[in-house]
Amino acid sequence: MRAIDLSAITDEDLQACAAIAAEAGVDLKDCYQCGKCTAGCPLAESMDLMPREIIRFLQLGDLETVLTAKTPWICAQCDVCSTRCPQNVDICSTMRAVRLASKHAGKQPVREADIFDDAFIANVKSHGVSNEQYLAAAYNLKSGHLMQDAGNAIRMLKRKMVGVAVHNSQGRAEVAALVDRALAADAKRRADASGKGGEA
Amino acid sequence: MMKYANFPGCSANTTGKSFTISTNYVAKKIGCEFVDIPDWNCCGTSAAALTSPELAVALPARSLAIAEQKLPGLDVVAACAGCYKSLRTSLVYARKSAENLEQVRELIDMPYEATTDVISLLEAFSAPEAREAIAAKVVKKLRCLKVACYYGCAMVRPVEVCDFDDPEDPQSMDELMALIGAEPVDWAFKTECCGAAQQMAVPKEARPMIERIFQNAWANGADCIVTSCPLCMLNLDMREAEINKARIAAGKEPFDIPCYYFTELIGLAFGGQASELGIDIHFHPAEQLLQKRAQDAIELEKAEAAARAEEERRQAELAERIARKKAEKAAKEAAAAKEGADVGKEDAR
């Protein structure tokens, strides 16, 4: 871990880190940095910061480091960290909260992960269900990885696992409205929270 | 009476169709009925959770509210581990407080009481009634088949959401496999994550996760991996060829580990053909191993029958020898008694 100039950390940074922890339902003081989360993480070897370090930077209030880290975007949300934590710190939910904060701050440390999830939700909003072949196609187009899994697509076609037919839920319009309602409620919650933060 | 509301999930008729085919085969044989939730929608899986907490709660709640209205009294079954986790996460949230439930109702704009329970298919088939029915229908035990039961992460974690089997060393699938005569191996990666959607989004980072799962199953003597999730299956089965290509290029031995849905193997033990169960459309060749192990089982049974016959022969021989000895002893005693009686007579004289 590099040296950090703690005097450069503002009250706003500390508040933002506390808000991330609150969203994850975590008390950051519970973590005593044992590293068990990192030891069990199946993706730790590919992360720029270890899961333990994400918690540490949140404790210190180093918001910028946390929001630009690739780690929460590489995390597969498998929950092994939270299950094994001796202090019951929900690291997995913290990763999710950091990733959402990073997304809402307009950052995209791992472009592909962001594109994939957006493409997934767009697919569900259009059809009510996820059409894997069109999700893969949309992802490849938007990410620029045009040939990714192209060979596997042919193998799936041969096995009649996928075809050109689009599956739609009969309630697709209801689902689209539900997605809009949920995202509006999400935006309102965040606006209210930042309004409160401004007042305080 | 085994009857459930079924949440099929988006992969039921596509990449997970072998799971659906084999599940229906087994369900029919054991008298378990699944009624699809009318007009169900995608659970949102991790993509919804990583987009908005509200969305992650609302998408599954809509299908659960429909099940509650249209299929009252039936528990919801989800075959896919991802669907199972999403549905349960939403349900647990709604049940946590009256405020939460009211918030969910507003999000889905439907009446909803969060009364319908959600269980996984593995849990449904592990219930005592189902296990009894499964045991009764087995006509061909899958002996000699060493299976690594792979539960993945979403089936068992987080505990406060899933809570039906141990998060580190679950047993339900191992017990079902033992019930049909297969040999579950002890291994360390039962609940290790397969990478899920990250295999698409960050393939370079996520691929080693799959390789390690194969490696650990291989090192512990497993012939195959058995799974209960269509995404785990796709990540393992479809990507094994690519991993093997990289291994060969690196001078390492390639894996030869077919993957099966637990329902496929149960169906096989019921006497089903590979093509009736969807085993013929796997990516990694999956039929040869089963044929080989079926042959091994026949050989083993022959050897066991021969050993039993030999044991019976030895027992019979032993019994005969004991009987002979007893007869000899009795004759000797009788002779001695007679002699003793004669001596006694003489003494009396």
Coordinates of C-alpha atoms in Angstrom, one line a residue:
Chain A
M1 CA 0.0 0.0 0.0
R2 CA 1.3 3.4 -1.0
A3 CA 1.6 6.4 1.3
I4 CA -1.5 8.6 1.5
D5 CA -1.7 12.2 2.3
L6 CA -4.6 12.1 4.8
S7 CA -4.7 15.9 5.0
A8 CA -5.8 16.0 1.4
I9 CA -9.0 14.1 2.3
T10 CA -12.0 16.3 2.6
D11 CA -15.1 16.0 4.8
E12 CA -17.1 15.4 1.6
D13 CA -14.8 12.4 0.8
L14 CA -15.3 11.0 4.3
Q15 CA -19.1 11.5 4.0
A16 CA -19.2 9.9 0.6
C17 CA -17.3 6.9 1.9
A18 CA -19.6 6.7 4.9
A19 CA -22.6 6.8 2.5
I20 CA -21.2 3.9 0.5
A21 CA -20.8 1.9 3.7
A22 CA -24.3 2.8 4.8
E23 CA -25.8 1.6 1.5
A24 CA -23.9 -1.7 2.0
G25 CA -25.1 -1.9 5.6
V26 CA -21.5 -2.0 6.8
D27 CA -19.8 -0.4 9.8
L28 CA -16.3 0.2 8.4
K29 CA -14.8 0.2 11.9
D30 CA -15.6 -3.5 12.2
C31 CA -12.9 -4.4 9.7
Y32 CA -9.5 -5.1 11.4
Q33 CA -7.8 -5.8 8.1
C34 CA -7.2 -9.6 8.7
G35 CA -7.3 -10.2 4.9
K36 CA -9.5 -13.3 5.0
C37 CA -11.8 -11.8 2.3
T38 CA -8.8 -11.4 0.0
A39 CA -7.5 -14.9 0.8
G40 CA -10.7 -16.5 -0.4
C41 CA -11.5 -14.2 -3.3
P42 CA -11.4 -16.2 -6.6
L43 CA -10.6 -13.0 -8.6
A44 CA -8.1 -11.3 -6.3
E45 CA -5.2 -12.2 -8.6
S46 CA -6.7 -10.0 -11.3
M47 CA -7.7 -7.1 -9.1
D48 CA -5.7 -3.8 -8.9
L49 CA -6.6 -3.4 -5.2
M50 CA -7.3 -6.4 -2.9
P51 CA -10.8 -6.5 -1.4
R52 CA -9.2 -5.8 2.0
E53 CA -7.7 -2.6 0.6
I54 CA -11.0 -1.3 -0.7
I55 CA -12.3 -1.5 2.8
R56 CA -9.1 0.2 4.1
F57 CA -9.4 3.1 1.6
L58 CA -13.0 3.5 2.6
Q59 CA -12.0 3.7 6.3
L60 CA -9.4 6.3 5.4
G61 CA -11.9 8.3 3.2
D62 CA -9.8 8.0 0.1
L63 CA -12.8 8.3 -2.2
E64 CA -11.0 8.9 -5.5
T65 CA -8.9 5.7 -5.1
V66 CA -12.0 3.6 -4.4
L67 CA -14.1 5.1 -7.2
T68 CA -11.4 4.5 -9.8
A69 CA -10.4 1.0 -8.7
K70 CA -11.0 -1.8 -11.1
T71 CA -11.6 -4.3 -8.2
P72 CA -15.4 -3.7 -7.6
W73 CA -15.9 -4.1 -11.4
I74 CA -14.0 -7.3 -11.6
C75 CA -15.7 -8.7 -8.6
A76 CA -18.2 -11.5 -9.6
Q77 CA -20.4 -10.9 -6.5
C78 CA -19.9 -14.5 -5.3
D79 CA -20.1 -13.5 -1.7
V80 CA -17.3 -15.7 -0.4
C81 CA -15.7 -12.7 1.3
S82 CA -18.8 -11.8 3.3
T83 CA -19.5 -15.4 4.2
R84 CA -16.0 -15.9 5.6
C85 CA -15.5 -12.5 7.3
P86 CA -14.9 -13.1 11.0
Q87 CA -16.3 -9.6 11.7
N88 CA -19.4 -10.0 9.6
V89 CA -18.4 -7.2 7.3
D90 CA -20.5 -7.5 4.1
I91 CA -17.6 -6.9 1.7
C92 CA -19.6 -8.2 -1.3
S93 CA -22.3 -5.6 -0.8
T94 CA -19.6 -3.0 -0.2
M95 CA -18.2 -3.8 -3.6
R96 CA -21.6 -3.4 -5.2
A97 CA -22.1 -0.1 -3.4
V98 CA -18.7 1.2 -4.5
R99 CA -19.4 0.1 -8.1
L100 CA -22.7 2.0 -8.1
A101 CA -21.1 5.1 -6.6
S102 CA -18.4 4.9 -9.3
K103 CA -21.0 4.5 -12.0
H104 CA -23.0 7.4 -10.8
A105 CA -19.9 9.5 -10.5
G106 CA -19.5 8.9 -14.3
K107 CA -16.5 6.7 -13.9
Q108 CA -16.0 3.4 -15.8
P109 CA -12.8 1.7 -14.6
V110 CA -13.7 -1.5 -16.4
R111 CA -15.6 -0.4 -19.5
E112 CA -16.7 -3.9 -20.5
A113 CA -18.4 -4.8 -17.2
D114 CA -20.4 -1.6 -17.3
I115 CA -21.4 -2.1 -21.0
F116 CA -22.4 -5.7 -20.2
D117 CA -24.8 -4.9 -17.4
D118 CA -26.3 -2.0 -19.3
A119 CA -26.9 -4.2 -22.3
F120 CA -28.4 -6.9 -20.1
I121 CA -30.9 -4.5 -18.5
A122 CA -31.8 -2.9 -21.9
N123 CA -32.5 -6.5 -23.2
V124 CA -34.8 -7.2 -20.2
K125 CA -36.5 -3.9 -20.6
S126 CA -37.3 -4.6 -24.3
H127 CA -38.4 -8.2 -24.0
G128 CA -39.2 -8.9 -20.4
V129 CA -36.8 -11.8 -20.5
S130 CA -33.2 -12.0 -21.5
N131 CA -32.4 -13.2 -25.0
E132 CA -28.9 -14.5 -24.7
Q133 CA -28.0 -14.4 -28.3
Y134 CA -29.1 -10.7 -28.7
L135 CA -27.4 -9.8 -25.4
A136 CA -24.2 -11.2 -26.6
A137 CA -24.5 -9.5 -30.0
A138 CA -25.3 -6.1 -28.4
Y139 CA -22.4 -6.5 -26.0
N140 CA -20.0 -7.4 -28.7
L141 CA -21.1 -4.4 -30.8
K142 CA -21.0 -1.9 -27.9
S143 CA -17.7 -3.2 -26.4
G144 CA -16.0 -3.5 -29.8
H145 CA -15.1 -7.1 -29.0
L146 CA -16.9 -8.2 -32.2
M147 CA -15.6 -11.7 -32.4
Q148 CA -15.9 -12.7 -28.7
D149 CA -17.5 -16.1 -28.4
A150 CA -18.3 -16.2 -32.1
G151 CA -17.1 -19.8 -32.3
N152 CA -19.3 -20.6 -29.3
A153 CA -22.3 -19.0 -31.0
I154 CA -21.9 -21.4 -33.9
R155 CA -21.6 -24.3 -31.4
M156 CA -24.8 -23.1 -29.7
L157 CA -26.6 -22.8 -33.1
K158 CA -25.6 -26.3 -34.0
R159 CA -27.1 -27.6 -30.8
K160 CA -30.3 -25.5 -31.4
M161 CA -29.7 -23.8 -28.1
V162 CA -30.2 -20.4 -29.7
G163 CA -31.8 -19.2 -32.9
V164 CA -32.9 -16.0 -34.5
A165 CA -36.3 -16.0 -32.8
V166 CA -36.8 -13.4 -30.1
H167 CA -38.5 -14.5 -26.9
N168 CA -40.8 -12.0 -25.3
S169 CA -42.6 -12.1 -22.0
Q170 CA -46.3 -11.3 -22.6
G171 CA -46.0 -8.6 -19.9
R172 CA -43.0 -6.9 -21.6
A173 CA -44.7 -3.5 -21.5
E174 CA -45.4 -4.0 -17.7
V175 CA -41.7 -5.0 -17.2
A176 CA -40.5 -1.9 -19.1
A177 CA -42.7 0.3 -16.9
L178 CA -41.4 -1.5 -13.8
V179 CA -37.8 -0.9 -14.9
D180 CA -38.5 2.8 -15.4
R181 CA -40.3 3.0 -12.0
A182 CA -37.4 1.3 -10.2
L183 CA -34.8 3.5 -11.8
A184 CA -36.8 6.6 -11.0
A185 CA -37.1 5.5 -7.4
D186 CA -33.4 4.9 -7.4
A187 CA -32.6 8.4 -8.8
K188 CA -35.0 10.0 -6.3
R189 CA -33.3 8.2 -3.4
R190 CA -29.9 9.4 -4.5
A191 CA -31.1 12.9 -5.1
D192 CA -32.7 13.0 -1.6
A193 CA -29.5 11.7 -0.1
S194 CA -27.3 14.3 -1.8
G195 CA -29.8 17.0 -0.8
K196 CA -29.4 16.0 2.8
G197 CA -25.7 15.8 2.4
G198 CA -25.7 19.4 1.1
E199 CA -27.7 20.6 4.0
A200 CA -25.4 19.0 6.5
Chain B
M1 CA -48.2 -34.1 -3.2
M2 CA -45.3 -32.5 -4.9
K3 CA -46.6 -29.5 -6.9
Y4 CA -44.7 -26.3 -7.4
A5 CA -45.0 -23.0 -9.2
N6 CA -42.1 -23.0 -11.7
F7 CA -39.9 -20.0 -12.4
P8 CA -38.2 -21.3 -15.7
G9 CA -35.6 -18.5 -16.1
C10 CA -34.3 -17.1 -19.4
S11 CA -32.0 -20.0 -20.2
A12 CA -34.6 -22.7 -19.8
N13 CA -35.2 -23.2 -23.5
T14 CA -31.8 -22.0 -24.8
T15 CA -28.4 -22.7 -23.2
G16 CA -30.0 -24.6 -20.3
K17 CA -32.4 -26.7 -22.3
S18 CA -30.8 -30.0 -21.2
F19 CA -31.6 -29.0 -17.7
T20 CA -35.2 -28.4 -18.6
I21 CA -35.5 -31.6 -20.5
S22 CA -33.9 -33.8 -17.8
T23 CA -35.9 -32.0 -15.0
N24 CA -39.2 -32.7 -16.8
Y25 CA -38.1 -36.3 -17.3
V26 CA -37.3 -36.9 -13.6
A27 CA -40.4 -34.9 -12.4
K28 CA -42.7 -37.0 -14.5
K29 CA -41.3 -40.2 -13.2
I30 CA -41.5 -39.2 -9.6
G31 CA -44.9 -37.6 -9.8
C32 CA -43.7 -34.0 -9.2
E33 CA -45.7 -31.3 -11.0
F34 CA -44.4 -27.9 -12.1
V35 CA -46.8 -25.2 -13.2
D36 CA -45.0 -22.3 -15.0
I37 CA -45.7 -18.9 -13.4
P38 CA -47.8 -17.2 -16.1
D39 CA -46.1 -14.3 -17.8
W40 CA -43.0 -14.4 -15.6
N41 CA -40.1 -12.1 -16.3
C42 CA -36.3 -12.1 -16.1
C43 CA -35.0 -12.1 -12.5
G44 CA -32.4 -9.4 -13.4
T45 CA -29.6 -11.4 -11.8
S46 CA -26.4 -9.7 -10.9
A47 CA -26.9 -7.1 -13.7
A48 CA -29.9 -5.6 -11.9
A49 CA -28.1 -5.7 -8.5
L50 CA -25.2 -3.8 -10.1
T51 CA -27.6 -1.3 -11.7
S52 CA -29.9 -0.4 -8.9
P53 CA -31.0 -1.9 -5.6
E54 CA -34.6 -0.9 -6.4
L55 CA -34.4 -2.8 -9.7
A56 CA -32.9 -5.8 -8.1
V57 CA -35.8 -6.1 -5.7
A58 CA -38.6 -5.2 -8.2
L59 CA -37.8 -7.5 -11.1
P60 CA -38.1 -10.8 -9.1
A61 CA -41.0 -9.4 -7.0
R62 CA -43.2 -9.1 -10.1
S63 CA -43.0 -12.8 -10.9
L64 CA -43.5 -13.7 -7.2
A65 CA -46.5 -11.5 -7.0
I66 CA -48.0 -13.2 -10.0
A67 CA -47.3 -16.6 -8.5
E68 CA -48.9 -15.5 -5.3
Q69 CA -52.1 -14.5 -7.1
K70 CA -52.4 -17.1 -9.8
L71 CA -50.9 -20.1 -8.1
P72 CA -51.7 -19.6 -4.5
G73 CA -50.3 -22.0 -1.9
L74 CA -47.5 -23.3 -4.2
D75 CA -43.9 -22.8 -3.4
V76 CA -41.9 -21.3 -6.3
V77 CA -39.1 -23.5 -7.6
A78 CA -36.1 -22.0 -9.5
A79 CA -33.8 -24.4 -11.3
C80 CA -31.1 -21.8 -12.1
A81 CA -29.0 -20.8 -9.2
G82 CA -28.8 -17.2 -10.4
C83 CA -32.6 -16.9 -10.5
Y84 CA -32.9 -18.7 -7.2
K85 CA -30.6 -16.2 -5.5
S86 CA -32.3 -13.1 -7.1
L87 CA -35.8 -14.3 -6.2
R88 CA -34.8 -15.1 -2.6
T89 CA -32.9 -11.9 -2.2
S90 CA -36.0 -9.9 -3.2
L91 CA -38.3 -12.1 -1.0
V92 CA -36.0 -11.8 2.1
Y93 CA -36.0 -8.0 1.6
A94 CA -39.8 -7.8 1.3
R95 CA -40.2 -9.9 4.4
K96 CA -37.8 -7.9 6.5
S97 CA -40.2 -5.1 7.4
A98 CA -43.6 -3.7 6.6
E99 CA -41.9 -0.6 5.1
N100 CA -39.9 -2.8 2.8
L101 CA -43.0 -4.7 1.7
E102 CA -44.9 -1.5 1.0
Q103 CA -41.9 -0.2 -1.0
V104 CA -41.8 -3.3 -3.1
R105 CA -45.6 -3.1 -3.7
E106 CA -45.1 0.4 -5.0
L107 CA -42.2 -0.6 -7.2
I108 CA -44.2 -3.4 -8.9
D109 CA -47.5 -1.6 -8.7
M110 CA -49.3 -4.9 -7.8
P111 CA -50.8 -6.4 -4.6
Y112 CA -48.1 -8.5 -2.9
E113 CA -47.8 -10.2 0.5
A114 CA -44.5 -12.0 0.1
T115 CA -46.1 -15.2 1.4
T116 CA -44.9 -17.5 -1.4
D117 CA -41.7 -19.2 -0.6
V118 CA -38.9 -19.8 -3.0
I119 CA -36.7 -22.9 -3.1
S120 CA -34.2 -24.3 -5.6
L121 CA -34.8 -27.3 -7.7
L122 CA -32.1 -29.1 -5.8
E123 CA -34.0 -28.4 -2.6
A124 CA -37.2 -29.6 -4.1
F125 CA -35.6 -32.9 -5.2
S126 CA -33.9 -33.3 -1.8
A127 CA -37.2 -33.2 0.1
P128 CA -37.9 -36.5 1.9
E129 CA -40.9 -37.3 -0.3
A130 CA -38.9 -36.7 -3.5
R131 CA -35.9 -38.7 -2.3
E132 CA -38.1 -41.6 -1.5
A133 CA -39.7 -41.4 -5.0
I134 CA -36.2 -41.1 -6.6
A135 CA -34.8 -44.1 -4.7
A136 CA -37.9 -46.2 -5.7
K137 CA -37.5 -45.4 -9.4
V138 CA -33.8 -46.2 -9.8
V139 CA -33.3 -49.2 -12.2
K140 CA -29.7 -48.7 -13.1
K141 CA -27.3 -47.5 -10.4
L142 CA -24.6 -45.3 -11.7
R143 CA -21.9 -47.3 -9.9
C144 CA -18.2 -46.5 -10.6
L145 CA -19.0 -43.0 -11.7
K146 CA -17.0 -40.6 -9.5
V147 CA -18.7 -37.3 -9.4
A148 CA -17.6 -33.9 -8.1
C149 CA -20.8 -32.2 -7.0
Y150 CA -20.5 -28.5 -7.9
Y151 CA -23.0 -26.2 -6.2
G152 CA -21.4 -22.9 -7.2
C153 CA -21.8 -19.7 -5.2
A154 CA -25.4 -18.6 -5.7
M155 CA -27.0 -21.8 -4.4
V156 CA -25.5 -21.4 -0.9
R157 CA -24.5 -17.8 -0.4
P158 CA -25.3 -15.4 1.2
V159 CA -26.5 -17.7 4.1
E160 CA -29.1 -15.2 5.2
V161 CA -30.7 -15.4 1.8
C162 CA -30.2 -19.1 0.8
D163 CA -30.0 -21.0 4.0
F164 CA -30.8 -24.5 2.9
D165 CA -27.4 -26.2 2.8
D166 CA -23.9 -25.6 4.2
P167 CA -22.1 -22.6 2.5
E168 CA -18.7 -24.3 2.5
D169 CA -19.5 -28.0 2.3
P170 CA -23.0 -28.6 1.1
Q171 CA -24.3 -32.1 1.0
S172 CA -27.7 -32.2 -0.7
M173 CA -26.4 -33.0 -4.2
D174 CA -23.8 -35.5 -2.9
E175 CA -26.7 -37.3 -1.1
L176 CA -28.8 -37.4 -4.3
M177 CA -25.8 -38.8 -6.3
A178 CA -25.2 -41.4 -3.6
L179 CA -28.9 -42.3 -3.8
I180 CA -28.5 -43.2 -7.5
G181 CA -25.3 -45.2 -6.8
A182 CA -22.7 -42.7 -8.0
E183 CA -19.6 -42.0 -5.9
P184 CA -19.3 -38.3 -4.8
V185 CA -15.7 -37.3 -4.2
D186 CA -14.5 -35.0 -1.6
W187 CA -13.1 -31.8 -3.2
A188 CA -12.4 -28.2 -2.3
F189 CA -14.2 -26.3 -5.0
K190 CA -17.9 -27.2 -4.3
T191 CA -19.0 -23.7 -3.8
E192 CA -16.3 -21.8 -5.7
C193 CA -17.7 -19.2 -8.1
C194 CA -17.5 -20.1 -11.9
G195 CA -17.2 -16.4 -12.8
A196 CA -20.9 -16.1 -13.9
A197 CA -21.4 -13.2 -16.3
Q198 CA -17.8 -12.0 -15.7
Q199 CA -16.7 -14.8 -18.1
M200 CA -18.2 -12.5 -20.8
A201 CA -17.4 -9.1 -19.4
V202 CA -13.8 -9.7 -18.1
P203 CA -12.9 -13.0 -19.8
K204 CA -9.1 -12.7 -19.3
E205 CA -9.5 -12.1 -15.6
A206 CA -12.2 -14.7 -15.1
R207 CA -11.0 -17.7 -17.1
P208 CA -8.6 -19.0 -14.4
M209 CA -11.6 -19.5 -12.1
I210 CA -12.9 -22.2 -14.5
E211 CA -9.5 -23.8 -14.9
R212 CA -9.1 -24.1 -11.1
I213 CA -12.5 -25.8 -10.7
F214 CA -11.5 -28.4 -13.3
Q215 CA -8.1 -28.8 -11.8
N216 CA -9.4 -29.5 -8.3
A217 CA -12.1 -32.0 -9.5
W218 CA -9.4 -33.7 -11.5
A219 CA -6.9 -33.8 -8.6
N220 CA -9.5 -35.4 -6.4
G221 CA -10.2 -38.2 -8.7
A222 CA -13.5 -37.1 -10.2
D223 CA -14.6 -38.4 -13.6
C224 CA -17.0 -35.6 -14.1
I225 CA -18.6 -32.5 -12.6
V226 CA -22.2 -32.4 -11.6
T227 CA -24.0 -29.0 -11.5
S228 CA -27.3 -27.5 -10.6
C229 CA -27.1 -24.2 -12.6
P230 CA -27.3 -23.6 -16.3
L231 CA -24.8 -20.7 -16.2
C232 CA -22.2 -22.8 -14.2
M233 CA -22.8 -25.5 -16.8
L234 CA -22.3 -23.2 -19.7
N235 CA -19.1 -21.7 -18.3
L236 CA -17.6 -25.1 -17.5
D237 CA -18.9 -27.3 -20.3
M238 CA -18.7 -24.8 -23.2
R239 CA -15.3 -23.3 -22.2
E240 CA -13.5 -26.5 -21.4
A241 CA -12.3 -26.8 -25.0
E242 CA -10.8 -23.3 -25.0
I243 CA -9.1 -24.0 -21.6
N244 CA -7.7 -27.2 -23.0
K245 CA -6.4 -25.5 -26.0
A246 CA -4.5 -23.0 -23.8
R247 CA -3.3 -25.9 -21.6
I248 CA -1.9 -27.8 -24.5
A249 CA -0.2 -24.7 -25.8
A250 CA 1.4 -24.3 -22.4
G251 CA 2.6 -27.9 -22.4
K252 CA 0.0 -29.0 -19.8
E253 CA -2.2 -32.1 -20.0
P254 CA -5.7 -31.2 -21.2
F255 CA -8.7 -32.0 -19.0
D256 CA -11.3 -34.6 -20.0
I257 CA -14.1 -33.9 -17.6
P258 CA -17.6 -34.0 -18.8
C259 CA -20.2 -31.9 -16.9
Y260 CA -23.8 -33.0 -16.2
Y261 CA -26.8 -31.5 -14.6
F262 CA -27.8 -33.6 -11.5
T263 CA -31.2 -34.2 -13.1
E264 CA -29.5 -35.8 -16.2
L265 CA -27.8 -38.4 -14.0
I266 CA -30.9 -39.1 -12.0
G267 CA -32.8 -39.6 -15.3
L268 CA -30.1 -41.9 -16.5
A269 CA -30.4 -44.0 -13.3
F270 CA -34.2 -44.2 -14.0
G271 CA -33.2 -45.9 -17.3
G272 CA -33.5 -42.9 -19.5
Q273 CA -31.4 -42.6 -22.7
A274 CA -28.8 -39.9 -23.1
S275 CA -30.8 -38.3 -26.0
E276 CA -34.0 -38.3 -23.8
L277 CA -32.1 -36.3 -21.2
G278 CA -30.2 -33.7 -23.3
I279 CA -26.9 -35.4 -22.6
D280 CA -26.2 -35.7 -26.4
I281 CA -26.0 -31.9 -26.9
H282 CA -23.3 -31.1 -24.4
F283 CA -20.2 -29.3 -25.7
H284 CA -17.6 -31.6 -24.1
P285 CA -18.3 -35.2 -25.2
A286 CA -20.4 -36.5 -22.4
E287 CA -21.7 -39.9 -23.5
Q288 CA -18.5 -42.0 -23.7
L289 CA -17.7 -41.7 -20.0
L290 CA -21.2 -42.9 -19.1
Q291 CA -20.9 -45.9 -21.4
K292 CA -17.5 -46.7 -20.0
R293 CA -18.6 -46.4 -16.4
A294 CA -21.8 -48.5 -17.2
Q295 CA -19.4 -51.2 -18.5
D296 CA -17.2 -50.8 -15.5
A297 CA -20.3 -51.2 -13.3
I298 CA -21.3 -54.4 -15.1
E299 CA -17.7 -55.8 -14.7
L300 CA -17.8 -54.8 -11.0
E301 CA -21.1 -56.5 -10.5
K302 CA -19.8 -59.6 -12.2
A303 CA -16.8 -59.6 -10.0
E304 CA -19.0 -59.0 -6.9
A305 CA -21.3 -61.8 -8.0
A306 CA -18.3 -64.1 -8.4
A307 CA -17.0 -63.0 -5.0
R308 CA -20.4 -63.6 -3.5
A309 CA -20.6 -67.1 -5.0
E310 CA -17.1 -67.9 -3.8
E311 CA -18.0 -66.7 -0.3
E312 CA -21.2 -68.8 -0.3
R313 CA -19.1 -71.8 -1.4
R314 CA -16.6 -71.2 1.4
Q315 CA -19.4 -70.8 3.9
A316 CA -21.0 -74.0 2.8
E317 CA -17.7 -75.8 2.9
L318 CA -17.1 -74.4 6.4
A319 CA -20.6 -75.4 7.5
E320 CA -20.1 -78.9 6.2
R321 CA -16.7 -79.2 7.9
I322 CA -18.2 -78.0 11.2
A323 CA -21.1 -80.4 10.8
R324 CA -18.6 -83.3 10.1
K325 CA -16.5 -82.3 13.2
K326 CA -19.6 -82.1 15.3
A327 CA -20.8 -85.5 14.1
E328 CA -17.3 -87.0 14.8
K329 CA -17.3 -85.4 18.3
A330 CA -20.7 -86.7 19.1
A331 CA -19.8 -90.2 17.9
K332 CA -16.7 -90.1 20.1
E333 CA -18.6 -88.9 23.1
A334 CA -21.2 -91.5 22.5
A335 CA -18.5 -94.1 22.3
A336 CA -16.8 -92.8 25.5
A337 CA -20.2 -92.7 27.3
K338 CA -20.8 -96.3 26.3
E339 CA -17.4 -97.3 27.5
G340 CA -17.9 -95.4 30.8
A341 CA -21.2 -97.1 31.3
D342 CA -19.6 -100.5 30.6
V343 CA -16.8 -99.7 33.2
G344 CA -19.5 -98.6 35.6
K345 CA -21.3 -101.9 35.2
E346 CA -18.1 -103.8 35.8
D347 CA -17.4 -101.7 39.0
A348 CA -20.9 -102.4 40.2
R349 CA -20.2 -106.0 39.9

